[in-house]
Coordinates of C-alpha atoms and ligand atoms in Angstrom, one line a residue:
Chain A
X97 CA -17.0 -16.1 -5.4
X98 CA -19.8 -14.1 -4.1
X99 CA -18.9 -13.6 0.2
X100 CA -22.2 -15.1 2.0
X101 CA -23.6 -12.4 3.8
X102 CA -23.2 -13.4 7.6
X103 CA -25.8 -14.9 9.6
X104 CA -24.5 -14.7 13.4
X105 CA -22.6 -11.4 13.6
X106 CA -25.5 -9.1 14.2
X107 CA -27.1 -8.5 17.0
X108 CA -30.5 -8.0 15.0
X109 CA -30.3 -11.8 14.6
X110 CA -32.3 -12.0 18.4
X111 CA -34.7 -10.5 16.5
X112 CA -36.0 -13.8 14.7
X113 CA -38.8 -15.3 15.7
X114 CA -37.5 -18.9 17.0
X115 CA -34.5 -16.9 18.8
X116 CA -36.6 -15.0 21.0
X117 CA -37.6 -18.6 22.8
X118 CA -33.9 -18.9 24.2
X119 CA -32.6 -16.0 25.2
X120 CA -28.8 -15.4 25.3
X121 CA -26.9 -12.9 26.4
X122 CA -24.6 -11.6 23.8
X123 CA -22.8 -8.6 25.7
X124 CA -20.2 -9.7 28.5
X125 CA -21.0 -7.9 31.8
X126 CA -18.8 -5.3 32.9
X127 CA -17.0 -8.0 35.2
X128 CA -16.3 -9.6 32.8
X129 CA -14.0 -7.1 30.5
X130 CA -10.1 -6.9 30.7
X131 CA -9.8 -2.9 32.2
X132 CA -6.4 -2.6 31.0
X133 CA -6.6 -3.6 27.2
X134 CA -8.0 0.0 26.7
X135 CA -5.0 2.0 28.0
X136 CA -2.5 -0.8 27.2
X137 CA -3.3 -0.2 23.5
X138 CA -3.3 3.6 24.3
X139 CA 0.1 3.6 25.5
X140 CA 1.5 2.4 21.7
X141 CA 2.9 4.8 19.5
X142 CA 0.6 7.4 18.4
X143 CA -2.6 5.5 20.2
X144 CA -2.4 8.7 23.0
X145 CA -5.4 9.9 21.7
X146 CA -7.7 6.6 21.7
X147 CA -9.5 7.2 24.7
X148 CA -10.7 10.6 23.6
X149 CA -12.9 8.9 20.9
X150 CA -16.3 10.8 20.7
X151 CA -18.0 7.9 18.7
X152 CA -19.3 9.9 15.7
X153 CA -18.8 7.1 13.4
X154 CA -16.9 9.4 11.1
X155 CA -14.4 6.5 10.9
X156 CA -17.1 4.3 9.5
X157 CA -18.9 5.6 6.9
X158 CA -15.2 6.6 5.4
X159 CA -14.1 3.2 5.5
X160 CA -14.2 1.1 2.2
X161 CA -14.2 -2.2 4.0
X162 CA -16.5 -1.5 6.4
X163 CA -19.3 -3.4 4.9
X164 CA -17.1 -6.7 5.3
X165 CA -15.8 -5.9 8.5
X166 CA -17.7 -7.6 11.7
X167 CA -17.4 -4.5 13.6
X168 CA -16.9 -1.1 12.1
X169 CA -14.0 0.7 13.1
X170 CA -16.0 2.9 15.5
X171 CA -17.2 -0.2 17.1
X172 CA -13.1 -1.6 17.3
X173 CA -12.2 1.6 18.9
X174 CA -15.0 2.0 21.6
X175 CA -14.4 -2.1 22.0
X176 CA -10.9 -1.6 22.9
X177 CA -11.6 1.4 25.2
X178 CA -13.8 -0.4 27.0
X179 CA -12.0 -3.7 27.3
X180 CA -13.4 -5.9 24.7
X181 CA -9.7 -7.6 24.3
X182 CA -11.1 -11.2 23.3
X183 CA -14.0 -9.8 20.8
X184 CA -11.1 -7.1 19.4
X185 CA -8.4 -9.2 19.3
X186 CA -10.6 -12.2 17.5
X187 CA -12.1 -10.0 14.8
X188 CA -12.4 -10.0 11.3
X189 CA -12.0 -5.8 11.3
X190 CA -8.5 -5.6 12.2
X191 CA -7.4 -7.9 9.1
X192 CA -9.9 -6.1 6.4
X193 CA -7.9 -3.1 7.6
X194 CA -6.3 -2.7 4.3
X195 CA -4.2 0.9 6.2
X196 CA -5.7 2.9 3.3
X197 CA -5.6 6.0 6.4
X198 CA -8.9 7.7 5.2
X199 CA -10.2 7.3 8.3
X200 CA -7.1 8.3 10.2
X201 CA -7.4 12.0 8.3
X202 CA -11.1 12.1 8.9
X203 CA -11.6 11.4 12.5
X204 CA -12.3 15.0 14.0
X205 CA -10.6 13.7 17.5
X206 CA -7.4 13.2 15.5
X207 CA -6.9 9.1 16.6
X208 CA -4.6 7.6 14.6
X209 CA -7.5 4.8 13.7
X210 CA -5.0 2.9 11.2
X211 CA -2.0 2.7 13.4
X212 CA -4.3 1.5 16.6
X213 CA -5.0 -1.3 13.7
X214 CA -1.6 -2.5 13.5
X215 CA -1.5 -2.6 17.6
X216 CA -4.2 -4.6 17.6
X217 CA -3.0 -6.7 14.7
X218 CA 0.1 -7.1 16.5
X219 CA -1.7 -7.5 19.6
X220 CA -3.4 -10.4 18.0
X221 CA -0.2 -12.7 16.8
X222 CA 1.5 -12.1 20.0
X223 CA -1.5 -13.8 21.6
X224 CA -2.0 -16.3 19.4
X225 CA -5.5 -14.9 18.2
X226 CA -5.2 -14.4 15.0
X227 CA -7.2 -17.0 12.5
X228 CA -4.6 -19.3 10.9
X229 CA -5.6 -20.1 7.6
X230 CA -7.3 -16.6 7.4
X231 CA -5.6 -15.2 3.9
X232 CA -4.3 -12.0 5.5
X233 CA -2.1 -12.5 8.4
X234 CA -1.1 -15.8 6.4
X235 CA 0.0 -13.2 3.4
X236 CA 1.7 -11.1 6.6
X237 CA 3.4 -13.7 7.8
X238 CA 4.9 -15.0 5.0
X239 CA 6.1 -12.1 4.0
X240 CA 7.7 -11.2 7.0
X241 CA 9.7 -14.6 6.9
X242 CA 10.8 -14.2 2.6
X243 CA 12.5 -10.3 3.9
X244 CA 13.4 -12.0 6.7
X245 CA 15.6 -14.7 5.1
X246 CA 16.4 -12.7 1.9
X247 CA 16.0 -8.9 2.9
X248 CA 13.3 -8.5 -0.3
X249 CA 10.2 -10.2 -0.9
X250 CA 9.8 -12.1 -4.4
X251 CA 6.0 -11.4 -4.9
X252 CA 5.6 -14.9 -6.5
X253 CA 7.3 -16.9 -3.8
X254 CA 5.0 -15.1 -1.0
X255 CA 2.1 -15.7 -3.2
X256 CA 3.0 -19.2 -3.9
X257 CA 3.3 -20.2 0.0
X258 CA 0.2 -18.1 0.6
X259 CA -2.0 -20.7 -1.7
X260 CA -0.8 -23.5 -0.3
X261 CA -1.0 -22.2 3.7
X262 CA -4.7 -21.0 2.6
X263 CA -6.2 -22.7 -0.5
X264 CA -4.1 -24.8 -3.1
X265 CA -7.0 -24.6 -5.7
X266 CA -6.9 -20.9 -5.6
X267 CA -3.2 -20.9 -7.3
X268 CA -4.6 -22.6 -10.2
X269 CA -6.9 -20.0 -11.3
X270 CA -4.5 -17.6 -10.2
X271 CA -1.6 -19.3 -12.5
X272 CA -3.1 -17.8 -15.8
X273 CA -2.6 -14.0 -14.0
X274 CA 0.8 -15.5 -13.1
X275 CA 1.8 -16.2 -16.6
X276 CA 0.9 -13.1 -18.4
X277 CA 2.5 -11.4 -15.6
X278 CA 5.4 -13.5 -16.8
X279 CA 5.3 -13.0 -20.4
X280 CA 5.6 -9.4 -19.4
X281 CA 8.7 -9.8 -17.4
X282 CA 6.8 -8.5 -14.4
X283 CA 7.3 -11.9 -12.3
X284 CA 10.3 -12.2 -11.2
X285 CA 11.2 -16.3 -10.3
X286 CA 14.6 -16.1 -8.6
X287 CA 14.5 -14.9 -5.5
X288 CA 16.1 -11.6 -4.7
X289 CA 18.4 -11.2 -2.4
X290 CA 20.6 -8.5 -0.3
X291 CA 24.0 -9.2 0.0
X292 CA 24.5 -7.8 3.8
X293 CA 22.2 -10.6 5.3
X294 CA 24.1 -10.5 8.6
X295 CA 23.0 -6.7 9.0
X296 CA 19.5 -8.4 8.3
X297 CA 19.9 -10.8 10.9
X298 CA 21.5 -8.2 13.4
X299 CA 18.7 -5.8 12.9
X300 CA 15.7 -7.8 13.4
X301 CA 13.9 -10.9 15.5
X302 CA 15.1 -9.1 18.5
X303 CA 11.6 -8.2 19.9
X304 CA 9.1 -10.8 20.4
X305 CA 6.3 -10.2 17.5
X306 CA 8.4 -12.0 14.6
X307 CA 8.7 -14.9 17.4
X308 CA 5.1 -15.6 17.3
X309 CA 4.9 -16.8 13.5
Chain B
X924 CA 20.3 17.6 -9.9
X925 CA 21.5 14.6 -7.9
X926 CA 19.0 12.4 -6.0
X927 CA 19.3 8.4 -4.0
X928 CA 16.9 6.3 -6.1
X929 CA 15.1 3.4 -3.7
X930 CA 13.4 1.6 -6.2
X931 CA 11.7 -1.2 -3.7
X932 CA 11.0 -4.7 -4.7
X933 CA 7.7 -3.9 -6.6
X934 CA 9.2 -1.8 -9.2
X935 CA 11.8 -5.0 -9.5
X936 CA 8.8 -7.5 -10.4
X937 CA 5.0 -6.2 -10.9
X938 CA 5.9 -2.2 -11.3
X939 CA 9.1 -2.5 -13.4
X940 CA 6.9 -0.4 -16.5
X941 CA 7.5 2.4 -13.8
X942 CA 10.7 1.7 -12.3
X943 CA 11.8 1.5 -16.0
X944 CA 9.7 4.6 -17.0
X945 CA 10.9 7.0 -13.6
X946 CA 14.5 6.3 -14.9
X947 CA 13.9 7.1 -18.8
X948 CA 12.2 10.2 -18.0
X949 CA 14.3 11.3 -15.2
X950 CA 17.6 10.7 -17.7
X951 CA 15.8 12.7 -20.4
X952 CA 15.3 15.4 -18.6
X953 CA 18.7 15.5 -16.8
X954 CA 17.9 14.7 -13.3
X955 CA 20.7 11.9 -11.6
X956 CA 19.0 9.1 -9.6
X957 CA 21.8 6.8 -7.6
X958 CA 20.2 3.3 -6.5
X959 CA 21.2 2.7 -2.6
X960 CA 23.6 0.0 -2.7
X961 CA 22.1 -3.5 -1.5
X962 CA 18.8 -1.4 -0.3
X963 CA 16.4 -4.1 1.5
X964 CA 12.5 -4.4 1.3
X965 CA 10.4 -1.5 3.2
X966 CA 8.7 -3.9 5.3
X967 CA 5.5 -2.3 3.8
X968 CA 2.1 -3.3 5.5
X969 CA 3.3 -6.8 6.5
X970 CA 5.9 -6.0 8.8
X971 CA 4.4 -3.1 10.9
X972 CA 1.4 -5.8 11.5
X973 CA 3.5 -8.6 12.8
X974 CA 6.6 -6.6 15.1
X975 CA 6.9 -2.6 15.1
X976 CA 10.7 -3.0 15.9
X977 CA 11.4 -5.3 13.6
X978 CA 9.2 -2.9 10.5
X979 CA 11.1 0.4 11.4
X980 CA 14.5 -1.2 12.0
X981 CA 14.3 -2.9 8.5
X982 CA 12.9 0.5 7.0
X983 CA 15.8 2.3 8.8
X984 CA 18.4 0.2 7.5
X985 CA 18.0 1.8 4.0
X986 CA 17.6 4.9 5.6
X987 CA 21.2 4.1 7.2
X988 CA 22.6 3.1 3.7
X989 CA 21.6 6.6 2.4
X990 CA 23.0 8.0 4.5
X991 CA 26.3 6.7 3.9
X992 CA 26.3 7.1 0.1
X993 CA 25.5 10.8 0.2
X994 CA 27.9 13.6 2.4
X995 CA 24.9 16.5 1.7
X996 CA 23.3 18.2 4.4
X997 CA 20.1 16.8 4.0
X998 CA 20.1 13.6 1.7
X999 CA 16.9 13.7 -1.1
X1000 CA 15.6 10.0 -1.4
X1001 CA 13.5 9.5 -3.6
X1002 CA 11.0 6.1 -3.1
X1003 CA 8.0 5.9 -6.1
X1004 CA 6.2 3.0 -4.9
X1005 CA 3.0 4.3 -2.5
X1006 CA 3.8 1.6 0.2
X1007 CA 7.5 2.0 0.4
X1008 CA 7.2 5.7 0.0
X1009 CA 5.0 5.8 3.1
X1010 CA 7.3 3.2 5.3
X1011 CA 10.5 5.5 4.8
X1012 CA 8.2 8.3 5.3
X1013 CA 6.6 7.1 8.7
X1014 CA 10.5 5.6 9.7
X1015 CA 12.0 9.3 9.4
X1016 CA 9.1 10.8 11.3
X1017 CA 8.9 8.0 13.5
X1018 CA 12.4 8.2 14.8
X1019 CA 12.1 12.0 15.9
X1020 CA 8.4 11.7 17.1
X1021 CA 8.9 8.8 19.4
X1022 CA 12.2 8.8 21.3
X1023 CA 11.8 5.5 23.6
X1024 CA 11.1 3.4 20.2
X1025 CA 13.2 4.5 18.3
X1026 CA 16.1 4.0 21.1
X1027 CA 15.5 0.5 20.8
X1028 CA 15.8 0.8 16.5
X1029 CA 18.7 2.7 16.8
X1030 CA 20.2 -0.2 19.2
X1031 CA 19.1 -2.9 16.4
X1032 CA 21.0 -0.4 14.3
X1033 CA 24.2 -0.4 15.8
X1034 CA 24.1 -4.2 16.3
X1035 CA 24.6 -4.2 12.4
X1036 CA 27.2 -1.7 12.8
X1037 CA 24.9 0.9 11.2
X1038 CA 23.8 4.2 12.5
X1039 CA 21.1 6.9 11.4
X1040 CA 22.0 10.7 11.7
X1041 CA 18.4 11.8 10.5
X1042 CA 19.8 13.6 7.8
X1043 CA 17.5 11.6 5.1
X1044 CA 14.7 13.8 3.1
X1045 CA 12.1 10.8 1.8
X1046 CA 10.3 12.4 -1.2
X1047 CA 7.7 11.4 -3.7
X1048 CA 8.9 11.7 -7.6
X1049 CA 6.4 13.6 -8.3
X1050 CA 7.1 16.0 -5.5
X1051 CA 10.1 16.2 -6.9
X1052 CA 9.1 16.8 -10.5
X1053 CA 6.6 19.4 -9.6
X1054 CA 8.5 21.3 -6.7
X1055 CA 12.0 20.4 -7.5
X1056 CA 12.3 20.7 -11.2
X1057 CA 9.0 22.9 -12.3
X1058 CA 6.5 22.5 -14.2
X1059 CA 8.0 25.4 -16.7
X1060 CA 10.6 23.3 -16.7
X1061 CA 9.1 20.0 -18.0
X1062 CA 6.5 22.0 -20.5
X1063 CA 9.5 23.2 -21.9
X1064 CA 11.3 19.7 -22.8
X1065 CA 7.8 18.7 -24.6
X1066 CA 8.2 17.5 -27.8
X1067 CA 5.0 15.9 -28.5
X1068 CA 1.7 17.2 -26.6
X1069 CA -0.7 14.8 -26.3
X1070 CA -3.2 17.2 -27.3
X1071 CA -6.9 15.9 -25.9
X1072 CA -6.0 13.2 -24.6
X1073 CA -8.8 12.6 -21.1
X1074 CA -6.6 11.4 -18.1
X1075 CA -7.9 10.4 -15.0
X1076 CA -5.2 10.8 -12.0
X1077 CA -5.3 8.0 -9.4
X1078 CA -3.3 8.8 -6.5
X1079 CA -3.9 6.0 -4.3
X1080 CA -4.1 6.1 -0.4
X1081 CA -0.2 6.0 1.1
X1082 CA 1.2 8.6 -1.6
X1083 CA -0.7 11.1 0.7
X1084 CA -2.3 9.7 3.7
X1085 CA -1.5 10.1 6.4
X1086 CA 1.1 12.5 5.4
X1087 CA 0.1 14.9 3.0
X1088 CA 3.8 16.3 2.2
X1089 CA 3.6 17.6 -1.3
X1090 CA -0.4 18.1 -2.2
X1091 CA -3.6 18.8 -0.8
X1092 CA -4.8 14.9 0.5
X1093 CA -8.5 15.4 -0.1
X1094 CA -7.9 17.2 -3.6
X1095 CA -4.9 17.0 -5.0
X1096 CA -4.0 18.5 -7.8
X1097 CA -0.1 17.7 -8.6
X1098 CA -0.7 14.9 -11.0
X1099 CA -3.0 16.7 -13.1
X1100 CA -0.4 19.7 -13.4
X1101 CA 2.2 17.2 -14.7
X1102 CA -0.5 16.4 -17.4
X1103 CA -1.5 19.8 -17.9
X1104 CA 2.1 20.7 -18.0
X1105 CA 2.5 17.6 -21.0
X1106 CA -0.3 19.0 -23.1
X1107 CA -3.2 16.5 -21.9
X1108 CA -6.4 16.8 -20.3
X1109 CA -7.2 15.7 -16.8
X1110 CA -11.1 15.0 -16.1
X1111 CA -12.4 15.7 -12.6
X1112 CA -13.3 12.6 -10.9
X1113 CA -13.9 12.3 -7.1
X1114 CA -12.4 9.2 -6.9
X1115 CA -8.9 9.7 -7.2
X1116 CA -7.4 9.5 -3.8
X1117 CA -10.1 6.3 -2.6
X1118 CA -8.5 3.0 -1.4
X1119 CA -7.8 0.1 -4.5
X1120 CA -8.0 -2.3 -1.6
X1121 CA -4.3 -3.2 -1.8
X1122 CA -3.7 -7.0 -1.3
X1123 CA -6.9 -7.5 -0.8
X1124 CA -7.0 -8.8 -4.4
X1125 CA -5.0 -11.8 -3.4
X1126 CA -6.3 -12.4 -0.2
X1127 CA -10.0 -11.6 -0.3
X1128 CA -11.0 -11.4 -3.6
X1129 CA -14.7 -10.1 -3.4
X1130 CA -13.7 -7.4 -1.8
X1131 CA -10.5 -6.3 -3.6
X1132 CA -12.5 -6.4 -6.7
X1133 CA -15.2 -4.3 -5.9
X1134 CA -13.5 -1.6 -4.8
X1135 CA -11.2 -1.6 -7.9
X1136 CA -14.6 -1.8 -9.9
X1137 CA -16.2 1.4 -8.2
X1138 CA -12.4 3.4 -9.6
X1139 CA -12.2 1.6 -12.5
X1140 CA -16.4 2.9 -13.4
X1141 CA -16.0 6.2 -12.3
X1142 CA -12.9 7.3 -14.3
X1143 CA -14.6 5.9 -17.6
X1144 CA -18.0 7.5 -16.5
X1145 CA -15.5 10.8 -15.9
X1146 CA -14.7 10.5 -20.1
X1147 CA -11.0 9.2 -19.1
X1148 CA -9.5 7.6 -21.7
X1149 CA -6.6 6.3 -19.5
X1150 CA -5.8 6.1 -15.9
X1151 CA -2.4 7.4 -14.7
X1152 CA -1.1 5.9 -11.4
X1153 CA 1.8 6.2 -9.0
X1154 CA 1.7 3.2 -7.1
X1155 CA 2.5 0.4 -8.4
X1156 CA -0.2 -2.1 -5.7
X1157 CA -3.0 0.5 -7.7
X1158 CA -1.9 -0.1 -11.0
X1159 CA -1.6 -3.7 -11.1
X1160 CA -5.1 -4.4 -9.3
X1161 CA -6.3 -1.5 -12.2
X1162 CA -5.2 -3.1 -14.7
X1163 CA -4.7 -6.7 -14.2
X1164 CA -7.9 -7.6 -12.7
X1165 CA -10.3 -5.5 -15.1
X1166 CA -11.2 -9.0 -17.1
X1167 CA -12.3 -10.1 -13.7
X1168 CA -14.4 -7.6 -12.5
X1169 CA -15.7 -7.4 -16.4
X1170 CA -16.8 -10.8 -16.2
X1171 CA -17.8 -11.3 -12.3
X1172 CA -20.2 -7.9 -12.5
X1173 CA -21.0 -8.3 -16.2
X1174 CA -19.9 -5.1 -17.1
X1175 CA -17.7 -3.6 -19.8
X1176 CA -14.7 -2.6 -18.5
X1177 CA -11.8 -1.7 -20.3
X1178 CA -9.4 1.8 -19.7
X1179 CA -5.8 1.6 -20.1
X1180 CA -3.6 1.9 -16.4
X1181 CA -0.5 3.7 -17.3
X1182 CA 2.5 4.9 -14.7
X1183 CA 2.1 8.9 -14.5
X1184 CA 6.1 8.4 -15.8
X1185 CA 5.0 6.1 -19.0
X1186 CA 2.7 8.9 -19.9
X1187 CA 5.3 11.6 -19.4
X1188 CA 8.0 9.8 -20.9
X1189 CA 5.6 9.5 -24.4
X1190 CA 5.4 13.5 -24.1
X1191 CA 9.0 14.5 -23.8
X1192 CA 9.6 11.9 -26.9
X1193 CA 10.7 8.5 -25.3
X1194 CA 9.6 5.8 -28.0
X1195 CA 6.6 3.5 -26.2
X1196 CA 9.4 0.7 -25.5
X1197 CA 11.7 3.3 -23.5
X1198 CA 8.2 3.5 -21.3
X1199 CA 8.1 -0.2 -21.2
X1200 CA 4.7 -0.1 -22.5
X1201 CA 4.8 -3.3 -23.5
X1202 CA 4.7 -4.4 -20.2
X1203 CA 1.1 -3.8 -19.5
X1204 CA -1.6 -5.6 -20.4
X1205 CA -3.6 -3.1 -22.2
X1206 CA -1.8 -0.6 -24.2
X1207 CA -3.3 3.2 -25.0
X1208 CA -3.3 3.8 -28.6
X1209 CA -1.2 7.0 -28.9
X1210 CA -0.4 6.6 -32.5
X1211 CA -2.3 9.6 -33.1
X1212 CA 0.7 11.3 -30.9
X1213 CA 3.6 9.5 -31.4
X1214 CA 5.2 9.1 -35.3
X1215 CA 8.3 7.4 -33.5
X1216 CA 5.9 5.2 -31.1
X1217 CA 3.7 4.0 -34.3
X1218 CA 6.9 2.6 -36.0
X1219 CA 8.9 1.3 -34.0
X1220 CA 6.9 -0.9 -32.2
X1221 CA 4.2 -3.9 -34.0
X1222 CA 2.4 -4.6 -30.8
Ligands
SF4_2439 S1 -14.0 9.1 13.6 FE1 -12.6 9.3 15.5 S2 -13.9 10.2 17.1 FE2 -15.3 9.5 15.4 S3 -15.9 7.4 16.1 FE3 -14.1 7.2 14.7 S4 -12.4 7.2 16.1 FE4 -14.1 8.0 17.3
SF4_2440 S1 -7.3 2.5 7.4 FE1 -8.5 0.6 7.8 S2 -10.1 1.1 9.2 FE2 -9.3 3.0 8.4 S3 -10.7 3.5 6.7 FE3 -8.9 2.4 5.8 S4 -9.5 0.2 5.8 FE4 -10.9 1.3 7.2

């Protein structure tokens, strides 16, 4: 269960011995970057104040997932000012985000870290980025499509199709949780439902991000 | 007092010890909570990562519905779950701070033939309970104190981050008034507003657990004898996954997770099944409180 510590994420990596003989670059050259990303990600609700970032990796050392993250969230947001769309847009960082906001009420520049998340996390499924059978936009997504049918979300069903999108053999060990929960009357098995679906309907899919799942 | 009640799927499934609980107490002590009729899911994390539109135009539905059942000035609505809380929350501020989105939400609005007027107040129960109803108020209606009993008070991330509308968000004090106010002890942790990793539990296990091991450490290092909650995403990775941690750290981990309301609702004289305690996995022993608890239930 233990997560392997990464072997190709860090930089320090050229540091080994054998890796010295072939040198790669690992930084695209400025030619390279897409100039817009920064602003365009600026321009989303409450991501104004992005580009006045002062990189005092306040965000950082508040962050409880930082340690799993590939880049920190200091890193994300210089990244994304700079035009890093494809390293952004690919990372682990934005899907660790668990929107726990302590970094949002730390930053002393006041940018809405957590929200510029979401951008990017929406950024990423409307470009097809994200990592399919990565657990967390899988969870995301099939959430979105239980309310989206139903208007509530069943925890067990989204849970159900989350194991089998992601990993079947994880349900099993999960099934004993599932039970207790049961015997507790805190699962509930039938799905939910509103009765005004057709306000459901009316209301969303009609902007392009749900399009994208 | 009158308040709309949006209880949120959680507190239908997982939470319903504290859907269950928030309705016992608030009928005890005399405060009305009307359920929105045929409310819909927040949208919560999941939909604000996948289409903004789509995640306030869902949250604004409810917000629409509330509107609707109430003709007050300004409509109270009270949402206890952390996650949904937050949604309304960032739905009501959303649609005054942003005028070109929330254009296009009030359009998805009106194709349902619903509209929002802005008149909705989203609050915290225990906002309410502190500001609303007193804490006078509630030490009055106590019938038995639980007299030394060590509470740690986890507030969670979304209760008061971003928006820190009813306490302090680096200390905040509220729940440990309610407990003062109900005759128990709160311990002083530092803990008590850091992230339980959400659904990380599910998704990425390793890291879900830790972080619910770091809270779960600290509050029995702090002398807690039980951890009150308000979310109910906190309480069930608190509680349901402390036999995991136990066993994946080897480490003895073992505090009761109670909703702040099951605790409350044992104070002002609800038997331990009006609290749905025997919904949780790990029960507190309060027979040393509770004459009524201690007979009427054989756990
Ligand atoms: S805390 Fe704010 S200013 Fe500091 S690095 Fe993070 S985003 Fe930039
Ligand atoms: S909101 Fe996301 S990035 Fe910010 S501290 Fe929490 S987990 Fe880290």
């Amino acid at each position: 269960m233990q997560l392997p510590i990464p072997t190709n994420v860090h930089s320090d990596e050229s540091h080994k011995v054998e890796d010295i003989k072939k040198v790669v670059r690992r930084i695209k050259f400025e030619s390279e970057l897409d100039h817009n990303f920064g602003e365009h990600i600026a321009e989303k609700a409450y991501g104004q104040k992005l580009l006045g970032c002062i990189q005092c990796g306040t965000c950082s050392a508040t962050c409880p997932l930082s340690h799993y993250m590939d880049y920190t969230p200091r890193k994300v947001i210089a990244m994304t000012r700079e035009g890093f769309k494809e390293e952004v847009l690919n990372s682990l960082t934005i899907w660790l985000c668990a929107s726990c906001y302590s970094c949002t009420v730390e930053c002393p520049r006041q940018i809405h870290i957590t929200e510029i998340m979401y951008a990017l996390k929406r950024e990423a499924i409307q470009h097809g980025y994200y990592p399919k059978r990565l657990t967390i936009p899988v969870l995301a997504r099939e959430f979105y499509k239980r309310v989206l049918k139903d208007g509530r979300n069943t925890e067990s069903w989204v849970l159900v199709s989350l194991y089998l999108h992601t990993n079947p053999f994880a349900m099993i060990k999960e099934a004993i949780l599932g039970i207790k929960l049961f015997l507790r009357g805190r699962l509930t098995i039938g799905k939910e439902r509103i009765k005004r679906r057709d306000q459901l309907h009316a209301i969303l899919g009609n902007t392009k991000g749900g399009s994208q799942i | 007092m009158k308040y709309l009640y949006y209880p949120g799927c959680s507190l239908r499934s997982t939470g319903r010890a504290y859907d269950e609980s928030l309705l016992a107490v608030s009928k005890k002590l005399e405060i009305q909570l009307e359920e929105i009729n045929d409310w819909n899911c927040c949208g919560a994390t999941s939909y604000v990562s996948i289409d903004e539109i789509d995640a306030f135009s869902l949250a604004a539905r409810n917000l629409a519905l509330a509107e609707l059942q109430s003709s007050d000035e300004e409509v109270n609505l009270i949402a206890p779950c952390s996650a949904c809380y937050l949604a309304l929350l960032k739905t009501e501020r959303f649609l005054e701070e942003v005028p070109d989105v929330s254009a296009k939400i009030n359009s998805s609005l009106y194709k349902a033939g619903l509209h929002y007027n802005g008149r909705v107040n989203v609050r915290h129960p225990i906002d309410v309970l502190v500001n609303d109803y007193g804490l006078e108020n509630i030490s009055k209606r106590i019938e038995t104190p639980l007299k030394g009993l060590k509470i740690a008070c986890y507030y969670g991330c979304q209760s008061l981050r971003p928006y820190a509308t009813f306490d302090d968000q680096y200390h905040p004090m509220t729940m440990e008034k309610i407990v003062e106010a109900i005759g128990a002890e709160p311990i002083d942790w530092s803990l008590k507003t850091r992230c339980c990793g959400g659904s990380l539990t599910g998704t990425i296990q390793e890291a879900g657990l830790r972080l619910n091991r770091f809270l779960l450490k600290e509050a029995q290092k702090s002398g807690a004898e039980i951890i009150i909650t308000c979310c109910p995403l906190c309480q069930h990775n608190l509680e349901c996954y402390q036999e995991r941690i136990s066993r994946f750290y080897d480490e003895e981990i073992n505090i009761p997770v109670l909703y702040f309301t099951q605790l409350m609702g044992i104070a002002l004289g609800l038997s331990e099944k009006e609290v749905s305690m025997h919904r949780l996995f790990k029960k507190p022993s309060l027979k040393r409180f509770s004459q009524k608890g201690a007979a009427a239930h054989a756990w």
